[in-house]
XYZ file of C-alpha atoms in Angstrom:
646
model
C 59.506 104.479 87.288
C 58.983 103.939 91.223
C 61.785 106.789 92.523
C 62.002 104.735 95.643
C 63.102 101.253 94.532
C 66.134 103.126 92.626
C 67.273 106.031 95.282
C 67.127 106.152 99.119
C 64.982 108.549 101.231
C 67.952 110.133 102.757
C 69.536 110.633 98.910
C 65.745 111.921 97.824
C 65.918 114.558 100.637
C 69.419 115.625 100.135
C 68.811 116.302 96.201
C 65.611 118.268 96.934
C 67.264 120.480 99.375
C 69.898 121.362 96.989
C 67.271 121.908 93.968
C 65.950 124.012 96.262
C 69.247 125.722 97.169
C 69.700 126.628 94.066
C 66.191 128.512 93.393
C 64.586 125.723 91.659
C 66.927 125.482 88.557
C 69.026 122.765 87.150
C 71.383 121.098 89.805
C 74.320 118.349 89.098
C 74.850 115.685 91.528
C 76.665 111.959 91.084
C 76.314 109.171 93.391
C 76.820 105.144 93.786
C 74.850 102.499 94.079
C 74.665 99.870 96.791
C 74.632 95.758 95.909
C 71.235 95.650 95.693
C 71.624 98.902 92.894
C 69.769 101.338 95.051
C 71.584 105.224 94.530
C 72.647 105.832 98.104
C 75.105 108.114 98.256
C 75.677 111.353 96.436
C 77.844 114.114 95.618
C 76.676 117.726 94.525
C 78.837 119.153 91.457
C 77.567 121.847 89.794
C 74.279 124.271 89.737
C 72.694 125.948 86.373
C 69.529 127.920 84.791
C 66.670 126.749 84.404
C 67.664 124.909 80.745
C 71.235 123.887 81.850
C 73.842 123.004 83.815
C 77.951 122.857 83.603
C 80.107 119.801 83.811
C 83.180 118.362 83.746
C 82.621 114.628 83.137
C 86.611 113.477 82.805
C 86.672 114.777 86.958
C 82.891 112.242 87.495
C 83.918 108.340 88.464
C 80.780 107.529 90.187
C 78.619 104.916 89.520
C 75.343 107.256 88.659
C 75.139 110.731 87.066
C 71.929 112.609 88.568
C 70.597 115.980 87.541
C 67.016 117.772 87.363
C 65.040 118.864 84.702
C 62.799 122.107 86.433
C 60.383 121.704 83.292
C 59.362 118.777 84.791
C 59.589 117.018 81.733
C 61.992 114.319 81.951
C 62.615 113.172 78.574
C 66.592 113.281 77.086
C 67.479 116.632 75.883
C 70.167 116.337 73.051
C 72.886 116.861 75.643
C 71.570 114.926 77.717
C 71.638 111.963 75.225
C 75.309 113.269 74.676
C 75.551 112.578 78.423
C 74.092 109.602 78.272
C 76.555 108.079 75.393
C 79.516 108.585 78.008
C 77.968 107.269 80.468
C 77.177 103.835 78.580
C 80.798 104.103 77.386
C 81.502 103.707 81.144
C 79.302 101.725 82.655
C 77.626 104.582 84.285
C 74.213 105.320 84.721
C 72.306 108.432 83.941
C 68.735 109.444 85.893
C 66.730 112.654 85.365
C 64.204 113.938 88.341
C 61.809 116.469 88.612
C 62.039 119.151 90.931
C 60.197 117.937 94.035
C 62.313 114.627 93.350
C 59.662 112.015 93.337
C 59.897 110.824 89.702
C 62.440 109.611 88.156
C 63.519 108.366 84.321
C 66.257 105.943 83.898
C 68.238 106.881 80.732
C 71.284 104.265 80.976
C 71.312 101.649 84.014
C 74.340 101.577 85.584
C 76.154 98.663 85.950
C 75.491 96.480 88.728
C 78.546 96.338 91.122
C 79.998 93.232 91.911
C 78.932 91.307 95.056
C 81.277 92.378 97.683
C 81.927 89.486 100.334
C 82.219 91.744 103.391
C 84.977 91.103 106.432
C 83.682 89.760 110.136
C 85.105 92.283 112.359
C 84.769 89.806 115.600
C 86.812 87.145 113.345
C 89.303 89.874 111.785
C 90.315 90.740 115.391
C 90.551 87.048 117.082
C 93.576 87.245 114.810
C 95.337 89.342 118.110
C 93.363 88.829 120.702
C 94.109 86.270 123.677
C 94.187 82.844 122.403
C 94.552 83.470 118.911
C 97.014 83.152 115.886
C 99.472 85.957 117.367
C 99.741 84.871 120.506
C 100.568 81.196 119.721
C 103.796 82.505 117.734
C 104.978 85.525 119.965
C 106.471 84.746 123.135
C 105.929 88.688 123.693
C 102.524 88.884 123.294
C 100.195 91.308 124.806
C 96.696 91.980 123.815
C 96.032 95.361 123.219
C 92.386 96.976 123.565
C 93.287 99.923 121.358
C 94.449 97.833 118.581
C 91.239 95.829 118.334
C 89.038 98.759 118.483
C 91.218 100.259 115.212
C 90.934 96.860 113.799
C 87.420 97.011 113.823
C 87.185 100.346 112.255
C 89.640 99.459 109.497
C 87.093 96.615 108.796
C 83.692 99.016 108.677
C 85.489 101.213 106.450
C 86.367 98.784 104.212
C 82.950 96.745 104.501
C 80.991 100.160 104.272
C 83.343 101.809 101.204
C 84.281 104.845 104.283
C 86.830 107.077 104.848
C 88.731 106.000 107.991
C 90.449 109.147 110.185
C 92.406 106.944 112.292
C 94.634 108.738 115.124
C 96.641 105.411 116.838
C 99.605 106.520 119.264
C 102.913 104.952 119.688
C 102.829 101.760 120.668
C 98.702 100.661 119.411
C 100.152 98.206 116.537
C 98.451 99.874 113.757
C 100.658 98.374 111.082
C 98.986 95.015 111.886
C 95.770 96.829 112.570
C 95.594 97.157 109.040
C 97.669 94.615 107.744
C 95.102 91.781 108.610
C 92.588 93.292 107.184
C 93.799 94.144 104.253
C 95.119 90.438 103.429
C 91.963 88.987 104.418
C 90.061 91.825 102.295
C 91.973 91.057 98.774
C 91.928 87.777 99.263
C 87.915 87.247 100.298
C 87.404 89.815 97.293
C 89.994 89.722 94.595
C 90.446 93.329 95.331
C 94.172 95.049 95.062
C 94.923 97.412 98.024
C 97.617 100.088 97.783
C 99.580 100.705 100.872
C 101.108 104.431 100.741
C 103.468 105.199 103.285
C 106.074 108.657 104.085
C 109.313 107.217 104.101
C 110.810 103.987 102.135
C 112.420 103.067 104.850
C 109.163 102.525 106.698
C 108.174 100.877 102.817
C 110.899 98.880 103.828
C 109.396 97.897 107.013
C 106.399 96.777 105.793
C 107.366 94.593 103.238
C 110.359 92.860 104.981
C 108.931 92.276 108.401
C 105.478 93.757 109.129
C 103.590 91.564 106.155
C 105.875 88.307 106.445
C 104.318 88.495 110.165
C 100.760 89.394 108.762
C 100.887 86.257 106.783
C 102.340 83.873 109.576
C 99.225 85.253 112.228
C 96.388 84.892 109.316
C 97.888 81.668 107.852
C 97.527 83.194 104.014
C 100.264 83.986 101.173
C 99.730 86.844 99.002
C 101.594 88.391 96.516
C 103.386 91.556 97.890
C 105.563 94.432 95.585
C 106.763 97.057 97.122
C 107.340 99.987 94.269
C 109.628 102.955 94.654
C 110.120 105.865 92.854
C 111.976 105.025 89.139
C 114.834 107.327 90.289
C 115.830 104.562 92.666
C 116.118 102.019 90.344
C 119.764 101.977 87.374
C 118.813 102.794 84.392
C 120.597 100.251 82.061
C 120.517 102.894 78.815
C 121.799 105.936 80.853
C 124.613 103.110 82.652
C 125.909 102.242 79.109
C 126.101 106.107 77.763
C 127.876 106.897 80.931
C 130.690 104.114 80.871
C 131.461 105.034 77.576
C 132.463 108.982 78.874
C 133.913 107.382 81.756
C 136.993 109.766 81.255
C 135.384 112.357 82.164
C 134.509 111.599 85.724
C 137.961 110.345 86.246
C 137.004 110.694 90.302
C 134.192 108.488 90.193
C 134.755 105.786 87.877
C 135.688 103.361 90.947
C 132.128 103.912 91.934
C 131.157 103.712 88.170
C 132.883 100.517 87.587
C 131.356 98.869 90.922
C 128.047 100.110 89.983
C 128.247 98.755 86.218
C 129.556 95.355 87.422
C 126.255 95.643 90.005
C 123.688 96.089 87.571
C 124.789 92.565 85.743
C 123.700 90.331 88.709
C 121.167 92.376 90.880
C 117.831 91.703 90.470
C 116.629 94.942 91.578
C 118.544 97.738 90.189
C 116.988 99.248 93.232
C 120.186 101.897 95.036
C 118.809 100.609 98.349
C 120.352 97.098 97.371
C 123.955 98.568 96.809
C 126.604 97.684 99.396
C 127.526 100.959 99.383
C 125.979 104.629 98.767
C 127.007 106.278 95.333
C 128.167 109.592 95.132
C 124.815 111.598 94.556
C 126.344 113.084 91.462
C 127.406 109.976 89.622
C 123.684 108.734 90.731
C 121.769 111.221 88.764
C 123.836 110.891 85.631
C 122.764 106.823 85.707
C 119.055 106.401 87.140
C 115.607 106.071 85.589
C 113.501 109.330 85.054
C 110.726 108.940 83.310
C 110.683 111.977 81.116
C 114.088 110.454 79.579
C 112.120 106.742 79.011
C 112.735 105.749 75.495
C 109.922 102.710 76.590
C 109.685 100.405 73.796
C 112.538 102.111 71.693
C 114.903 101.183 74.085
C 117.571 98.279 73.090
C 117.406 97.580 76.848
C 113.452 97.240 78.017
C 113.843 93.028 77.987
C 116.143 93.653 80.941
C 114.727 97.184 82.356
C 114.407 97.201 86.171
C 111.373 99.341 86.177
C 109.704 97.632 83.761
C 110.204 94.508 85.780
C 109.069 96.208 88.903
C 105.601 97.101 87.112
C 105.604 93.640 85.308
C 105.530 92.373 88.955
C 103.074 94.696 90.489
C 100.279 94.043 87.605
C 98.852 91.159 89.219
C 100.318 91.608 92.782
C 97.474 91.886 95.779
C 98.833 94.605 97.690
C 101.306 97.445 96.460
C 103.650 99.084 98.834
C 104.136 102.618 97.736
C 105.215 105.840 99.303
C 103.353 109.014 98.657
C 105.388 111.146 96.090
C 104.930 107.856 93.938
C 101.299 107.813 94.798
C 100.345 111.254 93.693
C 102.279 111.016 90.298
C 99.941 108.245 89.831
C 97.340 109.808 90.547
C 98.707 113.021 88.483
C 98.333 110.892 85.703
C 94.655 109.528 86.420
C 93.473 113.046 86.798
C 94.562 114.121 83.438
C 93.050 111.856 81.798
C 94.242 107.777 82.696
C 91.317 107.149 84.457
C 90.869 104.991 87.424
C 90.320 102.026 85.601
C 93.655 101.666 83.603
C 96.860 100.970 84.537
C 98.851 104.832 85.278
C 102.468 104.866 87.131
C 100.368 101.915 89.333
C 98.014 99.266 88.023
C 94.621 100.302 89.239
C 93.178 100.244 92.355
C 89.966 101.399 94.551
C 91.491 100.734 98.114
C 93.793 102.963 99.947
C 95.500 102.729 103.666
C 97.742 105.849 103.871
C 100.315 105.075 106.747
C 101.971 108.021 108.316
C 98.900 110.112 106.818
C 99.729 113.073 108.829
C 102.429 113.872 106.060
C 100.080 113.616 102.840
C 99.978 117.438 102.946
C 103.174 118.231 103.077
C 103.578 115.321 100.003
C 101.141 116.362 97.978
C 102.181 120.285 98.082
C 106.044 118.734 97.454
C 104.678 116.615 94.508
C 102.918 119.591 92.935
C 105.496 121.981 93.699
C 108.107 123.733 90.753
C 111.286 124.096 91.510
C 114.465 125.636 89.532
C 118.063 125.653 90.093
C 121.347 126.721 88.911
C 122.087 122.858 89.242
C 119.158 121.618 87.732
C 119.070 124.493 84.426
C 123.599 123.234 84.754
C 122.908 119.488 84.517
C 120.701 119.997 81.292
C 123.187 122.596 79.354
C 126.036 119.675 80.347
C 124.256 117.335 78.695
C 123.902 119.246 75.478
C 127.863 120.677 75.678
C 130.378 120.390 78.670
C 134.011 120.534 79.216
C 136.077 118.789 81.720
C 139.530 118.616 81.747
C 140.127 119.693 78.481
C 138.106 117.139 77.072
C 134.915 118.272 75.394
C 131.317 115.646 75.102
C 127.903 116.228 74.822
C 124.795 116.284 71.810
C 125.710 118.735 70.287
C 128.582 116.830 68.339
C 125.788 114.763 67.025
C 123.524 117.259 66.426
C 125.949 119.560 64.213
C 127.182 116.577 62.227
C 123.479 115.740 60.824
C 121.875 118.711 60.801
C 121.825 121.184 57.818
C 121.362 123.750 59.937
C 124.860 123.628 61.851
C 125.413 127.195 61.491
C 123.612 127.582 64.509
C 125.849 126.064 66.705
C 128.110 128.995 67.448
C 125.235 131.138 68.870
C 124.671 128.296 71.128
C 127.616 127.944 72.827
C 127.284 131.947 73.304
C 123.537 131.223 75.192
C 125.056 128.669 76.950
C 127.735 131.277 78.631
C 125.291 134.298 78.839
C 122.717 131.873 80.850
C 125.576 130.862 82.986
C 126.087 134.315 83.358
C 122.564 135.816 84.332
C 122.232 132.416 86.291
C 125.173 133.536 88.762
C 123.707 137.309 88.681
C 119.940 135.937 90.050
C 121.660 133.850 92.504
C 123.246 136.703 94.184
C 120.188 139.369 93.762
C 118.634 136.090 95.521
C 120.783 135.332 97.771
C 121.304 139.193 99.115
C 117.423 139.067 99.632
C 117.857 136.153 101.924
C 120.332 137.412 103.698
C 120.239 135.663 107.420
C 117.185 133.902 106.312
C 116.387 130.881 105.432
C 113.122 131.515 103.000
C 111.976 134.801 101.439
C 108.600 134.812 99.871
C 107.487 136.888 97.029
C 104.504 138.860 98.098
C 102.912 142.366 98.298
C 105.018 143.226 101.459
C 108.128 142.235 99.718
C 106.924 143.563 96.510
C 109.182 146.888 96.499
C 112.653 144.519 97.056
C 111.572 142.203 94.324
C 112.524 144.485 91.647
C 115.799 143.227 91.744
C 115.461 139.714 91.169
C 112.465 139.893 88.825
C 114.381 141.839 86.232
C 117.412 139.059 86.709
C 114.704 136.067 86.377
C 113.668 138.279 83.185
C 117.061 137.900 81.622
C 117.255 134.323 81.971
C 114.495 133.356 81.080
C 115.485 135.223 77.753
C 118.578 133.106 77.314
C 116.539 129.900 78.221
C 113.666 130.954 75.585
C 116.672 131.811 72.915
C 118.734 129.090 73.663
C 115.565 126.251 73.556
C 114.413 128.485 69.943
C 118.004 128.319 68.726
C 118.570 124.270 69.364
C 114.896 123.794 68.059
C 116.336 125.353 64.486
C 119.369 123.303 64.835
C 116.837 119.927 65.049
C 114.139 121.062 62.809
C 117.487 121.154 59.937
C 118.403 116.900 60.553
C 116.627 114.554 58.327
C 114.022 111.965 59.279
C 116.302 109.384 59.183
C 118.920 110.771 61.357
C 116.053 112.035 63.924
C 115.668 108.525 64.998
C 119.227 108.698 66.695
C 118.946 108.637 70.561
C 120.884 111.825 70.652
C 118.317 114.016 68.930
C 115.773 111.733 71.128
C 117.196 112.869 74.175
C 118.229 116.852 72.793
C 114.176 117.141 72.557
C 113.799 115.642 76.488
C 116.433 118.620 77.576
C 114.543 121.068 76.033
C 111.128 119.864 77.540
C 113.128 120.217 81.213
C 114.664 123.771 80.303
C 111.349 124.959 79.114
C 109.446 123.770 82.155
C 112.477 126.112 83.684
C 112.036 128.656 81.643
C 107.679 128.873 82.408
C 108.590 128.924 86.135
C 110.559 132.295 85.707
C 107.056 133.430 83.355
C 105.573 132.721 86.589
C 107.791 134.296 88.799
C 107.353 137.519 86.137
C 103.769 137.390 87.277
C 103.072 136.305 90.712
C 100.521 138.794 91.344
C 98.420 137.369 88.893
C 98.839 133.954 90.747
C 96.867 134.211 94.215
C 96.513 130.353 94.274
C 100.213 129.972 94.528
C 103.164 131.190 96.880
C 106.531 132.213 95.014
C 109.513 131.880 97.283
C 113.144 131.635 97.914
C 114.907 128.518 99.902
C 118.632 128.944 100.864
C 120.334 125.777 100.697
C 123.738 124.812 101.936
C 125.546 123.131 98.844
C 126.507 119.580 99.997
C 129.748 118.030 100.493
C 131.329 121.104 101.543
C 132.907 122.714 104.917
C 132.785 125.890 104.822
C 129.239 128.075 104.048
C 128.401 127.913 100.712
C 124.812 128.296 99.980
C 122.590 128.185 97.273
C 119.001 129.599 96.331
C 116.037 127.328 94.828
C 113.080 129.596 93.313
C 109.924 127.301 94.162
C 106.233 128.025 93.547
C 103.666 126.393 95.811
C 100.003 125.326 95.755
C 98.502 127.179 98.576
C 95.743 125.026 98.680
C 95.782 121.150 97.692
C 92.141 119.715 99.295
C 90.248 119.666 96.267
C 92.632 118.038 94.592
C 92.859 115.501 96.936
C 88.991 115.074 97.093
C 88.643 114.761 93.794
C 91.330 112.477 92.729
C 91.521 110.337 96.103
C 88.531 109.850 98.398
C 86.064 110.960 95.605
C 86.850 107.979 93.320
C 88.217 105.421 95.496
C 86.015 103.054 97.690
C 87.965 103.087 100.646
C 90.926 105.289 102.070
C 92.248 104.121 105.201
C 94.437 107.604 107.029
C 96.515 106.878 110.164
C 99.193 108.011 111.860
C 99.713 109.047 115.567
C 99.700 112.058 115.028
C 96.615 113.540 113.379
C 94.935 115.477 115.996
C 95.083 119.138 116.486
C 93.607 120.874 119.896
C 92.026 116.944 120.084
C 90.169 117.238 117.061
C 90.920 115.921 113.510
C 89.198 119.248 111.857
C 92.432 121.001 111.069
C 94.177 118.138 109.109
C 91.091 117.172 107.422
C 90.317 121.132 106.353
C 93.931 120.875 104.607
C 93.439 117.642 103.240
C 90.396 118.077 101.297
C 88.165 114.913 103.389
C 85.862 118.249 105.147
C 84.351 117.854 101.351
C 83.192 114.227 102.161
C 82.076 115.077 105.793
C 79.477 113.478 106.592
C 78.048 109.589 106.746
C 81.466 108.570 104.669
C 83.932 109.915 107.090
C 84.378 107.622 110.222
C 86.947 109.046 112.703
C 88.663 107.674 115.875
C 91.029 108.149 118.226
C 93.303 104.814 119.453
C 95.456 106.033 122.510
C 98.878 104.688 123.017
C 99.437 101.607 125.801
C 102.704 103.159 126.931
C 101.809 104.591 130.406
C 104.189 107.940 129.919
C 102.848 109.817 133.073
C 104.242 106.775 134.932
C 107.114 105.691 133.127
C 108.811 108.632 130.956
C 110.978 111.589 132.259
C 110.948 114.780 130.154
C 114.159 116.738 130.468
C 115.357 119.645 128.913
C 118.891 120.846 129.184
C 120.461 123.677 130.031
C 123.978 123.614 129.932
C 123.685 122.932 126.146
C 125.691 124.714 123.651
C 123.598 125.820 120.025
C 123.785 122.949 117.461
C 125.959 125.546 115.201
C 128.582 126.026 118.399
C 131.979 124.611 117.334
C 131.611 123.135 121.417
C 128.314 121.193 120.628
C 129.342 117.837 119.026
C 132.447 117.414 121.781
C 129.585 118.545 124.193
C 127.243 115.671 123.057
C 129.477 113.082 122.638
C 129.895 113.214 126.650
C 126.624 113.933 127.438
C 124.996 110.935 126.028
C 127.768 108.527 127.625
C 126.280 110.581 131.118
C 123.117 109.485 130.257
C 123.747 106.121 128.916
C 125.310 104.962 132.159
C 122.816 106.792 134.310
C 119.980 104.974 132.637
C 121.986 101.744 132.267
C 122.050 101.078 129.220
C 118.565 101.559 128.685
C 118.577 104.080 125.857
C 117.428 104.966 122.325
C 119.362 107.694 121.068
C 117.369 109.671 118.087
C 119.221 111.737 115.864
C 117.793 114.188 112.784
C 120.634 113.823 110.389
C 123.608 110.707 110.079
């Protein structure tokens, strides 16, 4: 077969080189193919012997698989036909090369991708320049040479399937920037795009103002959903189960009875849609999580809010997520989902990441563990509490069905010794913080951990007991009574307390970890006065880029990052080091940098006080009350007064 009228020169060259790399033995490389079904871009994955090579093909989404046979014989091995069988299965294709890369044997032809109908970058940006669309509606228009240049490169990156680095300062426009473009793109080519953004507020933003005003400057509708997280959203089940123990919350059942009365007429369910803020408390006892989704079991998924919500974003054009949401979907499509089925979002192959200097810091959140005495407390109350002298919880149910009720007495003894050891590793914990706020669990600190790690030791032993212990209980009720939702949900607690429990096996062995930090975080417990803190035991990826190259910018066409605040020592290299796109560096990644309009040498004063009392001075908040009417009035009026808490 004619090498050349199937792979580029530039793809040829770059395979060789690595063959040759690797001393001439069997090298593992995927790629995709351009309209006209010409391999022309390719990844390197793994390196072998002379015989064979590894691979991992759940982690390969390209269009072509590519390796060498060093034998120069390129018929199918065995495997290879293996190979080969998953790759038909996906609509992949599979080529084998010699070493010097010059022949080439087809063993499945990958499927042809669909004609893309590519965006005019001088008629994308007409859309805001003078004379056009934006100007005729906005009697505040100003054309702005920074915004068209990032319009531009929104439009190659999309055109060319790139990675777009896009720095744009205060004050460019970027949210139209890539608004346009993105309508015109889904609409040209029948193509959803996901939006991810930081904050919901600024999800908010975006679907409330920013793409109403998209559609009025292109002149074209499209359907919008903006998706949050399911613990925003009521959960009807968990509303119903908490009304009827309504007793025992005797404080918040004004708030209960509001919300209850709420969730008949909204058409949300969404918290953000509340005329008022629920107690945080009463909140978590009601919303949707999805490890305690009964799905189609549950009498109310006709009327579920978050099944609505994904209902409406099947067919929608453009999704407006944040980024915790966006990495638990694609948490899912790593292990297993795919990119081509429907995981917490329909699928997708275009990405803009707004605010993209804070994907980091998300994804490191997202794939953070995290225990606390309230989180291990909320589980126990839900299988036995007491309030007021009145007792509730599954364990009623549990010991009138199951034959093996004898149990139950030992548990209510776990459930008092893990209170117990809980309070003792708080204070061991808390005693290591001492003034500070985090205290990390490393080979320096290795001679105070002692301490805590034979506290974490103990509870982790009541949590293992206590989990073993209900398990008996359950394993004695029949298989008719093991339909009732409160063995249903006895089984979800236990998943929670043993994902606990594994965090304190991890703790036990940090040293065997170096790919994750263990730390303390004191916490001030909310709602009070007076100083009363509390520790959460969190362990950390160190190191999430190749998780983010491999389950973003590897198998997505396009990811659009931009944010005004990207560069480092004016470069992007530090941000894109930690954020895995230094794997795809190269003729994929197209950078640039959009300066702000705002003339601040001319126009902004930077001040620094120094009359000011600290923030934790009893003085400070009279002190600032006066000093911002001072500068009010000197300024006029003329002031935007930023705060970091309510």
């Amino acid at each position: 077969m004619d090498i050349f009228s199937r792979i580029t020169e530039s793809v040829i060259t770059t395979f060789r080189e690595s063959i040759q790399d690797a001393s001439g033995n069997e090298v593992f490389a995927t790629g995709n193919i351009n309209e006209d079904s010409i391999l022309h871009t390719i990844s390197i994955h793994a390196r072998g012997n002379e015989n064979s090579v590894p691979l991992h093909l759940e982690s390969l989404n390209h269009s072509v698989l590519l390796h060498n046979h060093p034998s120069g014989i390129l018929y199918p091995s065995q495997a290879d036909m293996s190979i080969a069988s998953h790759c038909a299965e996906n609509g992949q294709g599979f080529y084998i090369v010699n070493n010097d890369v010059n022949e080439l044997y087809v063993v499945v032809e990958p499927i042809k991708p669909k004609k893309i109908e590519k965006l005019d970058e001088l008629e994308v940006v007409s859309y805001l320049s003078f004379g056009g669309p934006l100007e005729k509606i906005s009697p505040y228009f100003e054309e702005r040479s920074s915004q068209l240049e990032l319009v531009k490169s929104v439009c190659k990156s999309l055109n060319e399937n790139l990675i777009g680095v896009f720095e744009a300062g205060t004050g460019v426009g970027k949210s139209y920037a890539y608004l346009i473009p993105a309508i015109l793109w889904t609409l040209k080519n029948k193509e959803r795009i996901v939006i991810s953004t930081g904050t919901i507020n600024l999800q908010q933003q975006l679907y409330e103002k920013d793409i109403p005003n998209a559609e009025k400057v292109t002149g074209k509708k499209i359907k919008t959903v903006l998706i949050k997280g399911r613990q925003n959203y009521v959960c009807l089940r968990r509303l119903g189960d908490t009304m009827n123990e309504k007793d025992l919350f005797s404080e918040e059942t004004e708030e209960l009875d509001k919300i209850y009365k709420w969730a008949q007429e909204s058409g949300t369910g969404s918290r953000s849609d509340l005329s008022f803020m629920p107690s945080e408390s009463l909140w978590q006892k009601i919303n949707s999580e999805s490890d305690a989704c009964k799905g189609m079991r549950c009498p109310h998924r006709e009327n579920c809010f978050v099944m609505k919500i994904r209902k409406e974003a099947s067919d929608a054009q453009i999704l407006i997520v944040n980024h915790h949401l966006l990495f638990a979907d694609i948490e899912m499509r790593l292990m297993g989902v795919g990119y081509d089925d429907t995981a917490v979002l329909p699928s997708f192959k275009r990405l803009i990441l707004d605010e993209a200097h804070g994907i980091e810091g998300a994804a490191t959140s997202f794939f953070s563990e995290t225990v606390t005495r309230f989180k291990i407390l909320k589980q126990l109350n839900l299988i036995y509490r007491t309030r007021r002298g009145a007792t509730a919880g599954l364990l009623f149910t549990l010991e009138a069905v199951s034959s093996e009720a004898s149990n139950i007495q030992e548990i209510y003894g776990l459930i008092e010794s893990i209170r117990t050891h809980m309070d003792a590793l708080e204070q061991v914990a808390l005693t290591l913080l001492g003034n500070n706020y985090t205290w990390r669990l490393c080979q320096q600190t290795e001679a105070l951990s002692s301490d805590l790690l034979v506290a974490m030791k103990k509870l982790r032993e009541d949590l293992s007991q206590f989990t073993s212990v209900v398990r008996v209980v359950l394993d004695g009720i029949s298989e008719e009574d093991s339909a009732l939702d409160q063995v249903w949900e006895t089984k979800q607690v236990l998943r929670r307390l043993d994902t606990a429990s594994n965090l304190c096996k991890n703790f036990l062995s940090w040293d065997e970890k170096p790919e994750t930090v263990f730390w303390i975080e004191k916490n001030k417990l909310s709602g009070t006065n007076n100083n009363v803190w509390y520790p959460k035991f969190i362990q950390t990826p160190l190191d999430i880029a190749p998780m983010l190259n491999s389950g973003v910018y590897e198998p997505l066409d396009s990811v659009i990052c931009t944010s005004a605040t990207i560069q480092v020592a004016h470069d992007c290299n530090f941000w894109k080091k930690r954020t895995g796109i230094l794997f795809q560096e190269g003729e994929r990644v197209l950078e640039g940098n959009f300066p702000s309009p705002f003339p601040y040498k001319k126009n902004v004063l930077f001040a620094i006080p120094t009359d000011a009392p600290l923030p934790s001075d009893a003085i400070f908040q009279p002190w600032i009350e006066e000093a911002l009417v001072m500068l009010v009035r000197a300024s006029q009026g003329k002031t935007l007064v930023l705060f970091t808490a309510y």
